[in-house]
mmCIF file of C-alpha atoms in Angstrom:
data_model
loop_
_atom_site.group_PDB
_atom_site.id
_atom_site.type_symbol
_atom_site.label_atom_id
_atom_site.label_comp_id
_atom_site.label_asym_id
_atom_site.label_seq_id
_atom_site.Cartn_x
_atom_site.Cartn_y
_atom_site.Cartn_z
ATOM 1 C CA MET I 1 59.245 6.856 61.482
ATOM 2 C CA ILE I 2 56.699 4.123 61.024
ATOM 3 C CA ARG I 3 57.107 0.904 58.964
ATOM 4 C CA PHE I 4 54.396 -1.408 58.141
ATOM 5 C CA HIS I 5 54.951 -5.173 57.949
ATOM 6 C CA ASN I 6 52.516 -7.566 56.612
ATOM 7 C CA LEU I 7 50.069 -4.853 55.524
ATOM 8 C CA GLU I 8 50.009 -6.770 52.231
ATOM 9 C CA ASN I 9 50.346 -10.433 51.831
ATOM 10 C CA ASP I 10 49.129 -13.458 49.808
ATOM 11 C CA ASN I 11 45.597 -12.894 51.223
ATOM 12 C CA ARG I 12 45.404 -9.106 51.747
ATOM 13 C CA LYS I 13 46.180 -6.725 48.883
ATOM 14 C CA ILE I 14 45.678 -3.122 47.911
ATOM 15 C CA ILE I 15 43.449 -3.450 44.732
ATOM 16 C CA GLU I 16 42.945 0.246 43.820
ATOM 17 C CA THR I 17 44.398 3.638 44.718
ATOM 18 C CA VAL I 18 43.003 7.084 43.799
ATOM 19 C CA GLY I 19 44.648 10.074 45.331
ATOM 20 C CA HIS I 20 45.291 9.495 49.084
ATOM 21 C CA PHE I 21 42.684 6.696 49.269
ATOM 22 C CA SER I 22 43.300 2.996 48.792
ATOM 23 C CA VAL I 23 41.056 -0.058 48.964
ATOM 24 C CA VAL I 24 42.511 -3.086 50.858
ATOM 25 C CA GLU I 25 40.705 -6.378 50.039
ATOM 26 C CA HIS I 26 40.919 -9.587 52.120
ATOM 27 C CA ASP I 27 40.706 -12.515 49.701
ATOM 28 C CA LYS I 28 39.293 -14.689 52.330
ATOM 29 C CA ASP I 29 38.699 -14.545 56.142
ATOM 30 C CA LEU I 30 41.330 -16.760 57.621
ATOM 31 C CA SER I 31 40.316 -16.043 61.273
ATOM 32 C CA VAL I 32 37.553 -18.668 61.350
ATOM 33 C CA ALA I 33 36.371 -21.392 63.625
ATOM 34 C CA PRO I 34 35.119 -24.958 62.791
ATOM 35 C CA ASP I 35 31.501 -23.797 62.956
ATOM 36 C CA ASN I 36 31.798 -20.988 60.389
ATOM 37 C CA ALA I 37 34.715 -22.204 58.153
ATOM 38 C CA ALA I 38 32.385 -23.574 55.466
ATOM 39 C CA SER I 39 30.284 -20.417 55.204
ATOM 40 C CA GLU I 40 33.319 -18.222 55.121
ATOM 41 C CA TYR I 41 34.888 -20.371 52.318
ATOM 42 C CA PHE I 42 31.766 -20.050 50.047
ATOM 43 C CA MET I 43 31.428 -16.373 50.805
ATOM 44 C CA SER I 44 34.985 -15.831 49.490
ATOM 45 C CA LYS I 45 34.136 -17.850 46.302
ATOM 46 C CA MET I 46 31.089 -15.562 45.671
ATOM 47 C CA ASP I 47 33.250 -12.424 46.133
ATOM 48 C CA VAL I 48 31.806 -11.690 49.606
ATOM 49 C CA LYS I 49 34.963 -10.361 51.084
ATOM 50 C CA ARG I 50 36.048 -7.874 53.744
ATOM 51 C CA ARG I 51 37.249 -4.617 52.329
ATOM 52 C CA GLN I 52 38.805 -1.593 54.035
ATOM 53 C CA VAL I 53 39.766 2.039 53.080
ATOM 54 C CA LEU I 54 43.374 3.078 53.695
ATOM 55 C CA ILE I 55 44.072 6.779 53.854
ATOM 56 C CA ASN I 56 47.539 8.403 53.750
ATOM 57 C CA PHE I 57 48.112 11.876 55.144
ATOM 58 C CA ASP I 58 51.097 14.048 53.847
ATOM 59 C CA GLY I 59 50.463 17.024 56.077
ATOM 60 C CA LYS I 60 48.603 18.921 53.427
ATOM 61 C CA ASN I 61 45.499 16.847 52.664
ATOM 62 C CA THR I 62 42.695 16.136 55.101
ATOM 63 C CA ALA I 63 39.872 13.469 55.060
ATOM 64 C CA VAL I 64 36.239 13.553 56.300
ATOM 65 C CA VAL I 65 35.163 10.136 57.600
ATOM 66 C CA GLN I 66 31.825 8.698 58.475
ATOM 67 C CA SER I 67 31.445 8.721 62.255
ATOM 68 C CA GLY I 68 32.684 5.589 63.923
ATOM 69 C CA ALA I 69 34.401 4.302 60.724
ATOM 70 C CA MET I 70 37.974 4.696 61.911
ATOM 71 C CA GLN I 71 39.767 1.348 62.893
ATOM 72 C CA TRP I 72 43.377 2.539 63.613
ATOM 73 C CA MET I 73 45.707 5.472 63.037
ATOM 74 C CA ALA I 74 49.495 5.588 62.776
ATOM 75 C CA GLY I 75 51.618 8.737 63.007
ATOM 76 C CA ASP I 76 50.690 12.348 63.854
ATOM 77 C CA VAL I 77 47.053 12.215 62.709
ATOM 78 C CA ASN I 78 44.429 14.004 64.643
ATOM 79 C CA ALA I 79 40.683 14.589 64.369
ATOM 80 C CA THR I 80 38.511 17.617 64.706
ATOM 81 C CA THR I 81 34.683 17.679 64.661
ATOM 82 C CA GLY I 82 34.565 20.024 61.478
ATOM 83 C CA ILE I 83 31.974 22.009 63.255
ATOM 84 C CA LYS I 84 32.388 25.859 62.960
ATOM 85 C CA GLY I 85 29.753 26.860 65.592
ATOM 86 C CA ALA I 86 26.234 26.264 66.859
ATOM 87 C CA GLY I 87 24.557 27.172 63.505
ATOM 88 C CA ASP I 88 26.902 24.768 61.659
ATOM 89 C CA LEU I 89 26.013 21.933 64.102
ATOM 90 C CA PHE I 90 22.261 22.577 63.730
ATOM 91 C CA GLY I 91 22.603 22.597 59.915
ATOM 92 C CA LYS I 92 24.472 19.310 59.955
ATOM 93 C CA MET I 93 21.981 17.774 62.363
ATOM 94 C CA LEU I 94 19.292 18.680 59.963
ATOM 95 C CA LYS I 95 21.089 17.237 57.098
ATOM 96 C CA SER I 96 21.711 14.068 58.943
ATOM 97 C CA THR I 97 17.953 13.733 59.684
ATOM 98 C CA VAL I 98 16.933 13.932 55.968
ATOM 99 C CA THR I 99 19.845 11.988 54.497
ATOM 100 C CA LYS I 100 20.360 9.222 57.135
ATOM 101 C CA GLU I 101 24.015 10.182 57.431
ATOM 102 C CA SER I 102 25.792 10.878 60.678
ATOM 103 C CA ALA I 103 25.499 14.453 61.898
ATOM 104 C CA VAL I 104 29.122 15.003 62.915
ATOM 105 C CA LYS I 105 31.691 13.516 60.440
ATOM 106 C CA PRO I 106 35.164 13.931 61.973
ATOM 107 C CA GLU I 107 37.867 15.605 59.863
ATOM 108 C CA TYR I 108 41.394 14.069 60.076
ATOM 109 C CA LYS I 109 44.679 15.753 59.275
ATOM 110 C CA GLY I 110 48.383 15.404 59.921
ATOM 111 C CA ILE I 111 51.127 13.065 58.698
ATOM 112 C CA GLY I 112 50.470 9.339 58.944
ATOM 113 C CA THR I 113 48.076 6.536 57.878
ATOM 114 C CA MET I 114 44.556 5.639 58.934
ATOM 115 C CA MET I 115 42.640 2.394 58.273
ATOM 116 C CA LEU I 116 38.863 2.314 58.387
ATOM 117 C CA GLU I 117 36.676 -0.451 59.663
ATOM 118 C CA PRO I 118 36.133 -3.529 57.335
ATOM 119 C CA THR I 119 32.883 -3.781 55.344
ATOM 120 C CA TYR I 120 31.400 -6.588 53.298
ATOM 121 C CA LYS I 121 30.183 -3.949 50.805
ATOM 122 C CA TYR I 122 32.137 -2.983 47.577
ATOM 123 C CA ILE I 123 34.172 0.119 48.006
ATOM 124 C CA ILE I 124 33.969 2.595 45.009
ATOM 125 C CA LEU I 125 36.466 5.519 44.690
ATOM 126 C CA GLU I 126 35.285 8.410 42.606
ATOM 127 C CA ASP I 127 36.864 11.731 41.707
ATOM 128 C CA VAL I 128 34.145 14.220 42.440
ATOM 129 C CA GLY I 129 35.522 16.712 39.927
ATOM 130 C CA ASN I 130 34.736 14.353 37.082
ATOM 131 C CA TRP I 131 30.942 14.639 37.791
ATOM 132 C CA GLY I 132 30.600 18.303 36.560
ATOM 133 C CA PRO I 133 30.253 21.708 38.386
ATOM 134 C CA LYS I 134 27.207 20.507 40.691
ATOM 135 C CA GLY I 135 29.097 17.362 41.643
ATOM 136 C CA MET I 136 27.479 14.022 42.348
ATOM 137 C CA THR I 137 24.310 12.939 44.363
ATOM 138 C CA ILE I 138 24.390 9.658 45.945
ATOM 139 C CA GLU I 139 22.000 7.207 47.495
ATOM 140 C CA ASP I 140 21.392 7.320 51.236
ATOM 141 C CA GLY I 141 23.940 5.424 53.433
ATOM 142 C CA MET I 142 26.606 5.136 50.640
ATOM 143 C CA PHE I 143 29.069 7.832 52.058
ATOM 144 C CA LEU I 144 32.179 6.349 53.880
ATOM 145 C CA ALA I 145 34.917 8.973 53.479
ATOM 146 C CA CYS I 146 36.242 11.796 51.299
ATOM 147 C CA ASP I 147 38.960 14.469 50.848
ATOM 148 C CA GLY I 148 38.431 17.568 53.058
ATOM 149 C CA THR I 149 38.153 19.666 49.841
ATOM 150 C CA VAL I 150 34.841 17.944 48.969
ATOM 151 C CA LYS I 151 31.819 20.042 49.889
ATOM 152 C CA HIS I 152 28.652 18.459 51.383
ATOM 153 C CA SER I 153 25.171 19.583 50.696
ATOM 154 C CA VAL I 154 21.695 18.316 50.672
ATOM 155 C CA GLU I 155 19.889 17.963 47.327
ATOM 156 C CA ALA I 156 16.102 17.952 47.516
ATOM 157 C CA ARG I 157 13.718 16.228 45.083
ATOM 158 C CA SER I 158 12.015 18.448 42.486
ATOM 159 C CA SER I 159 8.693 17.574 44.085
ATOM 160 C CA ILE I 160 7.334 15.625 46.996
ATOM 161 C CA SER I 161 5.125 13.655 44.609
ATOM 162 C CA SER I 162 8.117 12.597 42.471
ATOM 163 C CA ALA I 163 9.930 11.298 45.634
ATOM 164 C CA VAL I 164 6.934 9.405 46.967
ATOM 165 C CA ALA I 165 5.988 8.043 43.536
ATOM 166 C CA GLY I 166 9.485 7.007 42.823
ATOM 167 C CA GLY I 167 9.904 5.297 46.112
ATOM 168 C CA GLU I 168 12.880 7.480 46.973
ATOM 169 C CA GLY I 169 13.641 9.828 49.849
ATOM 170 C CA LEU I 170 12.945 13.571 49.725
ATOM 171 C CA PHE I 171 16.632 14.436 50.110
ATOM 172 C CA ASN I 172 19.971 12.983 49.090
ATOM 173 C CA LEU I 173 23.600 13.893 49.903
ATOM 174 C CA ASN I 174 25.359 15.869 47.185
ATOM 175 C CA LEU I 175 29.211 16.004 46.978
ATOM 176 C CA SER I 176 30.798 18.782 44.913
ATOM 177 C CA GLY I 177 34.139 20.419 44.328
ATOM 178 C CA HIS I 178 37.372 18.536 43.916
ATOM 179 C CA GLY I 179 38.694 15.435 45.641
ATOM 180 C CA VAL I 180 38.104 11.712 46.030
ATOM 181 C CA VAL I 181 35.203 10.086 47.733
ATOM 182 C CA ALA I 182 34.961 6.561 48.942
ATOM 183 C CA LEU I 183 31.477 4.961 48.643
ATOM 184 C CA GLU I 184 29.982 1.749 49.869
ATOM 185 C CA SER I 185 28.059 -0.055 47.331
ATOM 186 C CA ASN I 186 25.946 -3.229 47.115
ATOM 187 C CA VAL I 187 27.222 -3.888 43.683
ATOM 188 C CA PRO I 188 30.791 -4.160 42.430
ATOM 189 C CA LYS I 189 32.150 -1.456 40.155
ATOM 190 C CA ASN I 190 32.545 -3.849 37.269
ATOM 191 C CA GLU I 191 28.869 -4.425 37.278
ATOM 192 C CA LEU I 192 28.012 -0.742 37.219
ATOM 193 C CA ILE I 193 26.945 0.876 34.004
ATOM 194 C CA CYS I 194 27.883 4.577 33.594
ATOM 195 C CA VAL I 195 25.344 6.382 31.369
ATOM 196 C CA GLU I 196 26.697 9.654 30.059
ATOM 197 C CA LEU I 197 23.760 12.111 29.040
ATOM 198 C CA GLU I 198 24.251 15.146 26.909
ATOM 199 C CA ASP I 199 20.982 17.044 26.985
ATOM 200 C CA ASP I 200 19.176 13.787 26.897
ATOM 201 C CA THR I 201 16.852 11.433 28.975
ATOM 202 C CA LEU I 202 17.263 8.318 31.015
ATOM 203 C CA LYS I 203 14.234 6.384 32.258
ATOM 204 C CA ILE I 204 14.743 3.771 34.953
ATOM 205 C CA ASP I 205 12.048 1.207 36.196
ATOM 206 C CA GLY I 206 13.159 0.784 39.814
ATOM 207 C CA HIS I 207 15.815 1.912 42.338
ATOM 208 C CA PHE I 208 18.830 1.097 40.155
ATOM 209 C CA ALA I 209 20.563 4.485 39.981
ATOM 210 C CA ILE I 210 23.130 4.654 42.919
ATOM 211 C CA ALA I 211 24.652 8.045 41.958
ATOM 212 C CA TRP I 212 24.071 10.761 39.370
ATOM 213 C CA SER I 213 25.327 14.281 38.433
ATOM 214 C CA GLY I 214 23.841 17.028 40.672
ATOM 215 C CA GLY I 215 22.798 19.036 37.576
ATOM 216 C CA LEU I 216 20.413 16.428 36.333
ATOM 217 C CA LYS I 217 16.757 16.927 36.831
ATOM 218 C CA PHE I 218 14.914 14.053 38.531
ATOM 219 C CA THR I 219 11.205 13.355 37.975
ATOM 220 C CA VAL I 220 8.891 10.379 38.170
ATOM 221 C CA GLU I 221 6.583 9.805 35.158
ATOM 222 C CA ARG I 222 4.362 7.299 33.485
ATOM 223 C CA SER I 223 6.326 4.977 31.210
ATOM 224 C CA SER I 224 3.872 5.786 28.462
ATOM 225 C CA LYS I 225 2.189 9.086 27.651
ATOM 226 C CA SER I 226 -1.215 7.483 28.359
ATOM 227 C CA LEU I 227 -2.607 5.471 31.205
ATOM 228 C CA LEU I 228 -3.681 2.812 28.643
ATOM 229 C CA GLY I 229 -0.084 2.613 27.181
ATOM 230 C CA SER I 230 1.379 2.080 30.593
ATOM 231 C CA ALA I 231 -1.102 -0.672 31.250
ATOM 232 C CA VAL I 232 -0.370 -2.347 27.917
ATOM 233 C CA ASN I 233 3.395 -2.353 28.141
ATOM 234 C CA GLY I 234 3.329 -3.688 31.708
ATOM 235 C CA GLU I 235 5.141 -0.855 33.157
ATOM 236 C CA GLY I 236 3.931 1.932 35.621
ATOM 237 C CA LEU I 237 5.928 4.853 36.954
ATOM 238 C CA VAL I 238 9.688 5.211 35.950
ATOM 239 C CA ASN I 239 12.372 7.466 37.546
ATOM 240 C CA VAL I 240 13.503 9.953 34.847
ATOM 241 C CA TYR I 241 16.822 11.839 34.709
ATOM 242 C CA ARG I 242 17.118 14.667 32.231
ATOM 243 C CA GLY I 243 19.966 17.033 31.226
ATOM 244 C CA THR I 244 23.576 16.705 30.911
ATOM 245 C CA GLY I 245 25.677 14.602 33.180
ATOM 246 C CA ARG I 246 26.102 10.903 34.128
ATOM 247 C CA VAL I 247 24.256 8.240 36.048
ATOM 248 C CA LEU I 248 25.797 5.214 37.774
ATOM 249 C CA LEU I 249 23.369 2.333 37.002
ATOM 250 C CA ALA I 250 23.340 -0.986 39.026
ATOM 251 C CA PRO I 251 21.167 -3.157 36.785
ATOM 252 C CA VAL I 252 21.526 -6.488 38.638
ATOM 253 C CA THR I 253 20.548 -5.286 42.181
ATOM 254 C CA ASN I 254 17.809 -2.979 43.310
ATOM 255 C CA SER I 255 19.603 -0.288 45.357
ATOM 256 C CA ALA I 256 16.742 -0.112 47.869
ATOM 257 C CA SER I 257 17.215 -3.758 48.831
ATOM 258 C CA LEU I 258 19.331 -4.674 51.828
ATOM 259 C CA PHE I 259 22.705 -6.522 51.400
ATOM 260 C CA ALA I 260 22.520 -9.123 54.151
ATOM 261 C CA ALA I 261 26.170 -9.799 54.081
ATOM 262 C CA THR I 262 26.948 -6.279 55.313
ATOM 263 C CA HIS I 263 25.394 -7.230 58.601
ATOM 264 C CA LEU I 264 27.448 -10.427 59.120
ATOM 265 C CA LYS I 265 29.684 -10.375 62.116
ATOM 266 C CA LYS I 266 32.252 -12.844 63.439
ATOM 267 C CA ALA I 267 31.036 -15.452 65.838
#
């Protein structure tokens, strides 16, 4: 039997739990030295905090985790590669090349607990089943972990021209089925706008969509029907999502920009 002491305290708390996944947030970094104490203090005031994913295993559930993300495990928890042969390995290597994700994501199972490495990004827990029969498609680099029941596939843009013109990649990771996924986001969940579409259209000027239903059709179009109209209204090309589904919109931060704090390391 394993008992945890001081897993939660005045400075470290579980702020959200969905299924077997929990988000642990450190209110501030107390392990500081005189030369970085001031920067750590102001980082905490601006909500730049370390966050971790805690996964509980009951012997029935499994979890697929981004390669290298595990920090510690307690109990009878073991990892497998999740690879079912040479063909499966080749397919996963191909997916990793086009989606910027790790080729081999270990799958963990057993009875116990696992903590993932801390990140300065915000962690968003989503139930994939709520995104429709074709699941959710996410921006590159957002995947952190998910239930073993979640299926992974690569979704291609409708055309090369739409991907290039929209400033997006040709492929994105699609997650479907049932289960919880943990995503790393540059933007906190309380600043994200969820746009529900029912046989309708959403047009976005920039890289502000971080996730969208797999059933939506993505194109890149002029903001106005004519070149003159686009010039007059000051807009050019926009990313367009059509159909029925939902889009997670980050209106305050361009999703293509880098979040410098995620690269900070302790001195």
